[in-house]
CSV table of C-alpha atoms in Angstrom, one decimal:
chain,number,residue,atom,x,y,z
A,1,MET,CA,-3.7,-11.3,17.0
A,2,LYS,CA,-2.3,-11.5,20.3
A,3,ARG,CA,-4.2,-11.2,23.4
A,4,ASN,CA,-2.4,-8.1,24.5
A,5,LEU,CA,-3.1,-6.1,21.5
A,6,MET,CA,-5.5,-3.7,23.0
A,7,LYS,CA,-3.0,-2.9,25.7
A,8,SER,CA,-0.4,-2.3,23.0
A,9,PHE,CA,-2.6,0.0,21.0
A,10,VAL,CA,-3.3,2.1,23.9
A,11,ALA,CA,0.6,2.3,24.7
A,12,THR,CA,0.7,3.5,21.0
A,13,ALA,CA,-1.5,6.5,21.6
A,14,LEU,CA,0.7,7.5,24.6
A,15,MET,CA,4.0,7.2,22.6
A,16,VAL,CA,2.6,9.1,19.5
A,17,SER,CA,1.4,11.8,21.8
A,18,LEU,CA,5.0,12.3,22.8
A,19,LEU,CA,6.4,12.3,19.3
A,20,ALA,CA,3.4,14.8,18.5
A,21,GLY,CA,4.8,17.3,20.7
A,22,CYS,CA,8.2,17.2,19.1
A,23,SER,CA,6.8,17.0,15.4
A,24,ALA,CA,3.4,19.0,15.6
A,25,GLY,CA,5.0,22.0,14.2
A,26,ALA,CA,6.5,20.1,11.2
A,27,ALA,CA,3.6,18.0,10.3
A,28,GLY,CA,1.2,20.7,10.6
A,29,SER,CA,2.8,23.4,8.7
A,30,GLN,CA,2.8,24.3,5.0
A,31,THR,CA,6.5,24.1,4.3
A,32,SER,CA,7.5,24.4,0.6
A,33,SER,CA,10.4,22.1,-0.4
A,34,GLU,CA,12.8,25.0,-0.8
A,35,GLU,CA,12.1,25.8,2.9
A,36,ASN,CA,12.8,22.0,3.5
A,37,GLY,CA,16.4,22.1,2.2
A,38,GLY,CA,15.1,20.5,-0.9
A,39,ALA,CA,16.1,21.6,-4.6
A,40,GLY,CA,12.6,23.5,-5.3
A,41,SER,CA,11.2,23.6,-8.6
A,42,VAL,CA,13.5,21.4,-10.6
A,43,GLN,CA,13.2,22.1,-14.3
A,44,THR,CA,14.2,19.0,-16.1
A,45,ASP,CA,12.6,19.5,-19.6
A,46,THR,CA,15.6,21.8,-20.7
A,47,VAL,CA,18.5,20.0,-19.1
A,48,GLN,CA,20.7,17.7,-20.8
A,49,LYS,CA,20.0,14.2,-19.6
A,50,ALA,CA,22.5,11.8,-17.8
A,51,ASP,CA,23.4,8.6,-19.9
A,52,LYS,CA,23.1,6.5,-16.7
A,53,ILE,CA,20.8,6.6,-13.3
A,54,VAL,CA,21.0,4.6,-10.4
A,55,PHE,CA,17.5,2.8,-9.4
A,56,TRP,CA,16.9,1.1,-6.0
A,57,SER,CA,14.1,-1.5,-6.4
A,58,THR,CA,12.0,-3.6,-4.1
A,59,LYS,CA,11.2,-6.0,-6.9
A,60,GLU,CA,13.7,-8.9,-7.2
A,61,ASP,CA,14.0,-8.6,-11.0
A,62,CYS,CA,14.4,-4.8,-10.8
A,63,PHE,CA,12.0,-4.5,-13.6
A,64,ALA,CA,14.8,-5.9,-15.9
A,65,GLU,CA,12.5,-6.1,-19.0
A,66,ASP,CA,11.2,-2.4,-18.6
A,67,ALA,CA,14.6,-1.1,-18.1
A,68,ALA,CA,16.0,-2.8,-20.9
A,69,GLU,CA,13.2,-1.3,-23.2
A,70,PHE,CA,13.9,2.3,-21.6
A,71,THR,CA,17.6,2.1,-22.4
A,72,LYS,CA,16.9,1.0,-26.0
A,73,GLN,CA,14.4,4.0,-26.5
A,74,THR,CA,16.4,6.5,-24.7
A,75,GLY,CA,19.8,5.5,-24.4
A,76,ILE,CA,20.0,6.2,-20.7
A,77,GLU,CA,21.3,3.1,-18.7
A,78,VAL,CA,19.4,2.0,-15.6
A,79,GLU,CA,21.8,0.5,-12.8
A,80,ALA,CA,19.3,-1.2,-10.8
A,81,THR,CA,19.7,-3.0,-7.6
A,82,TYR,CA,17.3,-5.1,-5.6
A,83,MET,CA,17.4,-3.6,-1.8
A,84,GLY,CA,14.8,-6.2,-0.3
A,85,GLY,CA,11.3,-5.3,1.2
A,86,TYR,CA,9.9,-2.0,2.2
A,87,ASP,CA,11.4,-2.0,5.6
A,88,GLU,CA,14.8,-3.1,4.3
A,89,MET,CA,14.5,-0.1,1.8
A,90,VAL,CA,14.0,2.3,4.2
A,91,ASN,CA,16.9,1.3,6.3
A,92,LYS,CA,19.1,1.3,3.1
A,93,VAL,CA,18.1,5.0,2.2
A,94,MET,CA,18.5,6.3,5.9
A,95,ALA,CA,22.0,4.5,5.7
A,96,GLY,CA,22.5,6.2,2.5
A,97,ILE,CA,21.6,9.5,3.7
A,98,ALA,CA,24.0,9.2,6.4
A,99,ALA,CA,26.8,8.2,4.0
A,100,GLU,CA,25.4,10.8,1.3
A,101,ASP,CA,25.3,7.8,-1.2
A,102,LEU,CA,21.9,7.5,-2.5
A,103,PRO,CA,20.3,6.5,-5.9
A,104,ASP,CA,18.8,8.8,-8.3
A,105,ILE,CA,15.5,7.2,-8.0
A,106,ALA,CA,13.8,4.5,-5.5
A,107,GLN,CA,10.8,2.4,-4.7
A,108,LEU,CA,9.6,3.2,-1.5
A,109,GLY,CA,6.9,1.6,0.4
A,110,GLN,CA,4.3,3.8,1.9
A,111,ARG,CA,4.3,2.2,5.4
A,112,HIS,CA,7.0,4.4,7.0
A,113,GLY,CA,10.0,6.4,6.6
A,114,ILE,CA,9.0,9.0,3.8
A,115,SER,CA,8.7,12.1,6.2
A,116,GLN,CA,12.3,11.4,7.6
A,117,MET,CA,13.7,10.9,4.2
A,118,TYR,CA,11.9,14.2,3.3
A,119,ASP,CA,13.0,16.3,6.3
A,120,SER,CA,16.6,15.3,5.6
A,121,GLY,CA,16.5,17.5,2.6
A,122,TYR,CA,17.8,14.7,0.2
A,123,LEU,CA,14.3,13.4,-1.0
A,124,LEU,CA,12.9,15.8,-3.6
A,125,ALA,CA,9.1,16.4,-3.9
A,126,ALA,CA,7.5,14.6,-6.9
A,127,GLU,CA,5.4,17.8,-7.6
A,128,ASP,CA,8.8,19.6,-8.3
A,129,VAL,CA,10.2,17.5,-10.8
A,130,MET,CA,7.4,15.5,-12.5
A,131,PRO,CA,5.5,16.9,-15.8
A,132,GLN,CA,2.3,18.5,-14.8
A,133,GLU,CA,0.4,16.5,-17.2
A,134,ILE,CA,1.2,13.2,-15.3
A,135,MET,CA,0.6,15.0,-11.9
A,136,ASP,CA,-2.9,15.8,-13.1
A,137,ASP,CA,-3.5,12.6,-14.5
A,138,ILE,CA,-3.1,10.6,-11.3
A,139,LEU,CA,-6.4,9.7,-9.4
A,140,PRO,CA,-6.8,12.1,-6.6
A,141,GLY,CA,-7.2,9.3,-3.8
A,142,PHE,CA,-3.4,8.4,-4.6
A,143,TRP,CA,-2.2,11.7,-3.2
A,144,LYS,CA,-3.8,11.3,0.1
A,145,ARG,CA,-1.1,8.5,1.3
A,146,PHE,CA,1.9,10.3,-0.4
A,147,THR,CA,1.6,13.9,0.8
A,148,TYR,CA,3.5,15.5,3.8
A,149,LYS,CA,3.3,19.3,4.9
A,150,GLY,CA,0.9,19.8,2.1
A,151,THR,CA,3.4,18.7,-0.5
A,152,LYS,CA,3.0,15.8,-3.0
A,153,VAL,CA,6.2,13.9,-2.0
A,154,ILE,CA,6.3,10.4,-3.8
A,155,LEU,CA,4.8,9.5,-7.1
A,156,PRO,CA,2.4,6.8,-6.9
A,157,PHE,CA,3.5,3.7,-8.7
A,158,GLN,CA,2.7,0.1,-7.6
A,159,ASN,CA,-0.3,0.6,-5.5
A,160,SER,CA,-2.9,-1.8,-3.9
A,161,MET,CA,-5.9,-1.8,-1.7
A,162,PRO,CA,-7.0,-4.3,1.1
A,163,VAL,CA,-10.0,-6.3,0.2
A,164,LEU,CA,-11.7,-9.3,1.6
A,165,TYR,CA,-11.2,-12.8,0.0
A,166,TYR,CA,-13.6,-15.5,0.6
A,167,ASN,CA,-14.1,-19.3,-0.1
A,168,LYS,CA,-17.2,-18.8,-2.5
A,169,THR,CA,-17.7,-22.5,-2.9
A,170,ALA,CA,-17.7,-23.0,1.0
A,171,PHE,CA,-20.3,-20.0,1.5
A,172,GLU,CA,-22.6,-21.5,-1.1
A,173,GLN,CA,-22.4,-25.0,0.5
A,174,ALA,CA,-23.3,-23.2,3.7
A,175,ASP,CA,-25.7,-20.7,2.2
A,176,ALA,CA,-23.8,-18.1,4.0
A,177,ALA,CA,-24.2,-14.2,3.1
A,178,VAL,CA,-20.8,-12.3,2.3
A,179,PRO,CA,-20.2,-9.8,5.0
A,180,THR,CA,-19.8,-6.1,4.1
A,181,THR,CA,-19.3,-4.8,7.7
A,182,LEU,CA,-17.0,-5.6,10.6
A,183,ASP,CA,-19.8,-6.6,12.7
A,184,GLU,CA,-20.9,-9.0,10.0
A,185,VAL,CA,-17.5,-10.4,9.5
A,186,VAL,CA,-17.4,-11.3,13.1
A,187,ALA,CA,-20.7,-13.0,12.9
A,188,THR,CA,-19.9,-15.0,9.9
A,189,ALA,CA,-16.5,-15.9,10.9
A,190,LYS,CA,-18.2,-17.8,13.8
A,191,ILE,CA,-20.6,-19.6,11.4
A,192,MET,CA,-17.7,-20.5,8.9
A,193,THR,CA,-15.7,-22.2,11.7
A,194,ASP,CA,-15.5,-25.9,12.5
A,195,GLY,CA,-13.8,-26.7,15.9
A,196,GLY,CA,-10.3,-25.7,14.9
A,197,ASN,CA,-10.4,-27.8,11.5
A,198,TYR,CA,-10.7,-24.6,9.8
A,199,TYR,CA,-11.3,-20.9,10.9
A,200,GLY,CA,-13.8,-18.4,9.6
A,201,PHE,CA,-11.4,-15.5,9.4
A,202,SER,CA,-7.7,-14.1,9.1
A,203,THR,CA,-5.5,-11.2,8.1
A,204,ASN,CA,-2.2,-11.4,6.0
A,205,LYS,CA,0.8,-11.1,7.9
A,206,ASP,CA,0.9,-7.3,7.2
A,207,THR,CA,-1.6,-7.0,9.9
A,208,PRO,CA,-1.3,-3.3,10.9
A,209,TRP,CA,-2.6,-2.2,7.3
A,210,TYR,CA,-5.9,-4.0,7.9
A,211,ALA,CA,-6.2,-2.8,11.4
A,212,LEU,CA,-5.4,0.8,10.6
A,213,ALA,CA,-8.0,0.6,7.7
A,214,LEU,CA,-10.7,-0.5,10.2
A,215,LEU,CA,-9.7,2.4,12.3
A,216,TYR,CA,-9.9,4.8,9.4
A,217,ASN,CA,-13.2,3.3,8.7
A,218,SER,CA,-14.2,4.1,12.1
A,219,ASN,CA,-13.4,7.7,11.7
A,220,VAL,CA,-10.6,7.2,14.0
A,221,HIS,CA,-7.7,9.8,13.0
A,222,VAL,CA,-4.6,8.1,14.3
A,223,VAL,CA,-2.8,11.4,14.2
A,224,ASP,CA,-4.8,14.3,13.7
A,225,GLU,CA,-3.7,17.6,11.6
A,226,GLN,CA,-2.4,19.3,15.0
A,227,GLY,CA,-0.2,16.3,15.4
A,228,GLU,CA,-2.0,14.8,18.1
A,229,ALA,CA,-2.7,11.2,19.0
A,230,ASN,CA,-6.2,10.1,18.9
A,231,ILE,CA,-6.2,6.4,19.1
A,232,ALA,CA,-7.5,5.5,22.6
A,233,THR,CA,-11.1,6.2,21.7
A,234,GLU,CA,-14.4,4.1,22.1
A,235,ALA,CA,-14.3,3.7,18.2
A,236,ALA,CA,-10.8,2.3,18.4
A,237,GLU,CA,-11.7,-0.1,21.2
A,238,LYS,CA,-14.7,-1.4,19.3
A,239,VAL,CA,-12.6,-2.5,16.4
A,240,PHE,CA,-9.9,-4.3,18.7
A,241,ALA,CA,-12.9,-5.9,21.0
A,242,ALA,CA,-14.0,-7.4,17.4
A,243,TYR,CA,-10.6,-9.2,17.1
A,244,GLN,CA,-10.4,-10.2,20.5
A,245,GLN,CA,-13.8,-11.6,20.2
A,246,MET,CA,-12.9,-13.8,17.0
A,247,ALA,CA,-9.5,-14.9,18.4
A,248,CYS,CA,-10.4,-15.5,22.0
A,249,THR,CA,-14.1,-16.0,22.5
A,250,ASP,CA,-15.4,-17.5,19.0
A,251,LYS,CA,-12.2,-19.0,18.1
A,252,SER,CA,-12.9,-18.0,14.6
A,253,LEU,CA,-9.6,-16.2,14.2
A,254,PRO,CA,-6.2,-18.3,14.6
A,255,ALA,CA,-4.2,-16.5,16.9
A,256,ASN,CA,-0.5,-15.5,16.1
A,257,GLN,CA,-0.8,-17.2,12.7
A,258,HIS,CA,-0.9,-14.4,10.3
A,259,ALA,CA,2.4,-15.3,8.7
A,260,THR,CA,0.9,-18.2,7.0
A,261,ALA,CA,-2.6,-16.7,6.5
A,262,GLN,CA,-2.5,-16.8,2.6
A,263,GLU,CA,-1.5,-20.3,2.6
A,264,ASP,CA,-4.0,-21.3,5.2
A,265,PHE,CA,-6.8,-19.6,2.7
A,266,THR,CA,-5.4,-21.3,-0.2
A,267,ASN,CA,-5.5,-24.6,1.9
A,268,GLN,CA,-9.3,-24.1,2.9
A,269,LYS,CA,-7.9,-23.9,6.5
A,270,VAL,CA,-9.4,-20.3,6.7
A,271,MET,CA,-12.7,-19.3,4.9
A,272,MET,CA,-12.3,-15.4,4.7
A,273,LEU,CA,-8.9,-13.5,4.3
A,274,LEU,CA,-8.1,-9.7,4.6
A,275,SER,CA,-5.3,-9.4,2.0
A,276,SER,CA,-3.9,-7.1,-0.7
A,277,CYS,CA,-5.8,-7.0,-4.1
A,278,ALA,CA,-2.4,-7.4,-5.6
A,279,SER,CA,-2.3,-11.0,-4.3
A,280,TYR,CA,-5.4,-11.9,-6.3
A,281,ALA,CA,-3.3,-13.6,-9.3
A,282,LYS,CA,-1.3,-15.5,-6.9
A,283,ILE,CA,-4.1,-16.7,-4.8
A,284,GLN,CA,-6.1,-18.0,-7.8
A,285,LYS,CA,-2.8,-19.9,-8.8
A,286,LEU,CA,-2.2,-21.5,-5.5
A,287,VAL,CA,-6.0,-22.2,-5.2
A,288,GLY,CA,-6.3,-23.9,-8.8
A,289,ASP,CA,-9.3,-25.7,-9.0
A,290,LYS,CA,-9.7,-26.6,-5.2
A,291,PHE,CA,-12.5,-24.1,-4.9
A,292,GLU,CA,-13.9,-20.8,-6.2
A,293,VAL,CA,-12.4,-17.5,-5.0
A,294,GLY,CA,-14.7,-14.9,-4.2
A,295,VAL,CA,-13.6,-11.1,-3.6
A,296,SER,CA,-15.7,-8.6,-1.7
A,297,THR,CA,-15.0,-5.1,-0.5
A,298,PHE,CA,-13.2,-4.2,2.6
A,299,PRO,CA,-15.6,-4.3,5.5
A,300,THR,CA,-16.9,-1.0,6.5
A,301,VAL,CA,-17.6,0.1,10.2
A,302,ASP,CA,-19.0,3.6,10.0
A,303,THR,CA,-17.8,4.6,6.6
A,304,MET,CA,-15.7,3.4,3.7
A,305,ASP,CA,-12.1,4.9,4.0
A,306,ILE,CA,-9.5,2.7,2.3
A,307,PRO,CA,-5.8,3.2,2.8
A,308,MET,CA,-3.7,2.8,0.0
A,309,GLY,CA,-0.6,0.2,0.0
A,310,GLY,CA,2.3,-0.7,-2.3
A,311,ASN,CA,4.9,1.6,-3.2
A,312,GLY,CA,5.7,4.8,-5.1
A,313,LEU,CA,8.8,6.3,-6.7
A,314,GLY,CA,11.3,8.9,-4.9
A,315,PHE,CA,13.6,11.0,-6.3
A,316,PHE,CA,16.7,11.9,-4.7
A,317,LYS,CA,19.1,14.9,-5.0
A,318,SER,CA,21.6,14.6,-7.7
A,319,THR,CA,22.8,16.4,-10.5
A,320,PRO,CA,20.3,18.3,-12.9
A,321,GLU,CA,21.2,15.9,-15.7
A,322,LYS,CA,20.7,12.9,-13.4
A,323,GLN,CA,17.4,14.2,-12.1
A,324,ALA,CA,16.3,14.7,-15.6
A,325,ALA,CA,17.0,11.1,-16.7
A,326,ALA,CA,15.4,9.8,-13.5
A,327,VAL,CA,12.2,11.8,-14.3
A,328,GLU,CA,12.4,10.5,-17.9
A,329,PHE,CA,12.6,7.0,-16.4
A,330,ALA,CA,9.6,7.6,-14.0
A,331,THR,CA,7.7,9.1,-16.9
A,332,PHE,CA,8.5,5.8,-18.9
A,333,MET,CA,7.3,3.6,-16.1
A,334,LEU,CA,4.0,5.3,-15.6
A,335,ASP,CA,2.9,5.2,-19.3
A,336,PRO,CA,-0.9,4.3,-19.3
A,337,GLU,CA,-0.3,1.0,-21.2
A,338,ARG,CA,2.3,0.1,-18.9
A,339,VAL,CA,0.5,0.9,-15.9
A,340,ALA,CA,-2.5,-1.1,-17.4
A,341,LYS,CA,-0.3,-4.3,-18.0
A,342,ASN,CA,1.0,-3.6,-14.4
A,343,THR,CA,-2.5,-4.1,-13.1
A,344,LEU,CA,-3.5,-7.1,-15.4
A,345,ASN,CA,-0.4,-8.9,-14.6
A,346,TYR,CA,0.3,-8.1,-11.0
A,347,GLY,CA,-3.2,-6.8,-9.7
A,348,TYR,CA,-2.0,-3.4,-8.8
A,349,ILE,CA,-4.4,-0.9,-9.0
A,350,PRO,CA,-4.2,1.8,-11.8
A,351,VAL,CA,-2.6,5.2,-10.6
A,352,ARG,CA,-3.5,7.2,-13.6
A,353,SER,CA,-6.9,8.0,-15.4
A,354,ALA,CA,-5.5,7.2,-18.9
A,355,ALA,CA,-4.6,3.6,-17.9
A,356,ILE,CA,-8.1,3.0,-16.8
A,357,GLU,CA,-9.1,3.9,-20.7
A,358,THR,CA,-6.8,1.4,-22.2
A,359,GLU,CA,-8.0,-1.8,-24.0
A,360,THR,CA,-5.6,-3.7,-21.7
A,361,TYR,CA,-7.4,-2.6,-18.5
A,362,GLN,CA,-10.9,-3.2,-19.8
A,363,GLU,CA,-9.7,-6.7,-20.5
A,364,TYR,CA,-8.7,-6.8,-16.8
A,365,LEU,CA,-12.3,-5.6,-15.8
A,366,LYS,CA,-14.1,-8.8,-17.5
A,367,ASP,CA,-13.5,-10.8,-14.3
A,368,PRO,CA,-16.3,-10.0,-11.9
A,369,ASN,CA,-13.8,-9.9,-8.8
A,370,ARG,CA,-11.6,-7.5,-10.6
A,371,GLN,CA,-14.6,-5.3,-11.1
A,372,ILE,CA,-15.3,-5.3,-7.3
A,373,ILE,CA,-11.7,-4.2,-6.9
A,374,HIS,CA,-12.2,-1.3,-9.4
A,375,ASN,CA,-15.2,-0.1,-7.8
A,376,GLN,CA,-13.6,0.2,-4.4
A,377,LEU,CA,-11.1,2.8,-5.9
A,378,GLU,CA,-13.9,5.4,-5.3
A,379,SER,CA,-13.4,4.8,-1.8
A,380,LEU,CA,-9.4,5.2,-1.7
A,381,GLY,CA,-8.4,7.5,1.2
A,382,GLY,CA,-6.2,6.9,4.3
A,383,ARG,CA,-4.1,9.6,6.0
A,384,GLY,CA,-0.8,11.5,4.7
A,385,VAL,CA,2.5,10.5,5.9
A,386,ASN,CA,3.8,11.4,9.4
A,387,PRO,CA,7.0,11.0,11.5
A,388,ALA,CA,5.1,8.5,13.8
A,389,ASP,CA,4.3,6.2,11.2
A,390,SER,CA,7.0,3.5,11.9
A,391,LEU,CA,6.1,3.6,15.6
A,392,ILE,CA,2.4,3.0,14.9
A,393,TRP,CA,3.1,0.4,12.4
A,394,GLU,CA,5.2,-1.5,14.7
A,395,SER,CA,3.0,-1.1,17.8
A,396,VAL,CA,-0.1,-2.2,16.1
A,397,SER,CA,2.0,-5.3,14.9
A,398,GLN,CA,2.4,-6.4,18.5
């Protein structure tokens, strides 16, 4: 974390204030999808489905096995293309909007860009196209991040939460308690640091996610319901003062080294790591038998308000036949058993209540670390999408 982080963060507040003046009316209003220029309520259950859809993915294999099974079952071909990570996907979609060349369905990251896509009139609201039984089965916390202008815009899909990983073996040797609050993290990080040989704490490379989570846990509303910035507060300063103390005073946080934080943790150069619960299987594999990995809940400040990570499925304007086929593909991908397997194999949290009831998910819960992740679902929260999301993300990452 850079030394000028607080300065950058306060600057963000000023920039968001300027944006809020332009977008407050849009963000604060309850606009229907029809008023937005979208297609309104799309009845897909009575429409003849297209025999082919275009799917843009942020997963390198584009869910090849699932897509093949879907085609086998329905006869609908999935023309899938890997578009890169979440930021690359936003760029591709915005270029597609300008060129009027878009997919029928795409994986969209939660970080930023969703509000601009929806305001363009090309992105359909999930609540207007998906079967009501699936909408009702999505756990309520997942809608908090994918709601814009009072509308459920994106369908939750592969989603995650930040958690605290720690070197359980080293903690037991040091007789150190696992921290549960930000203040305890700061104190424990100092204890678990050894003069530059290894550090007590770090965060993964998507640093803004964890910083924003700590702000939400401090009851800081980055952008309030009126579209006003509320960042330069005493509560926010406390969060970044904790980072500054670890990086500059205690030397328990390696400065500007987040790109390799996960590797540093698995190589025992960092004793605690804030990262995604979806990284659990990979971290376990990289650690092997070097030490025992522990997982704890995300550190609280004043409350427990955990923002969602990962991605959802977005539907774009096309023909009624293609929209119907895209909805059938999304329904297939959100089958409860498939969602549970996604959780077991990749670590994403289950977005459907029905998935939690499956035997596959019960198998997932046999691991005590995963039980901790499951229990944190009760605190899933965060904020809805906002036109200033990209500005906030980029500024906090400075």
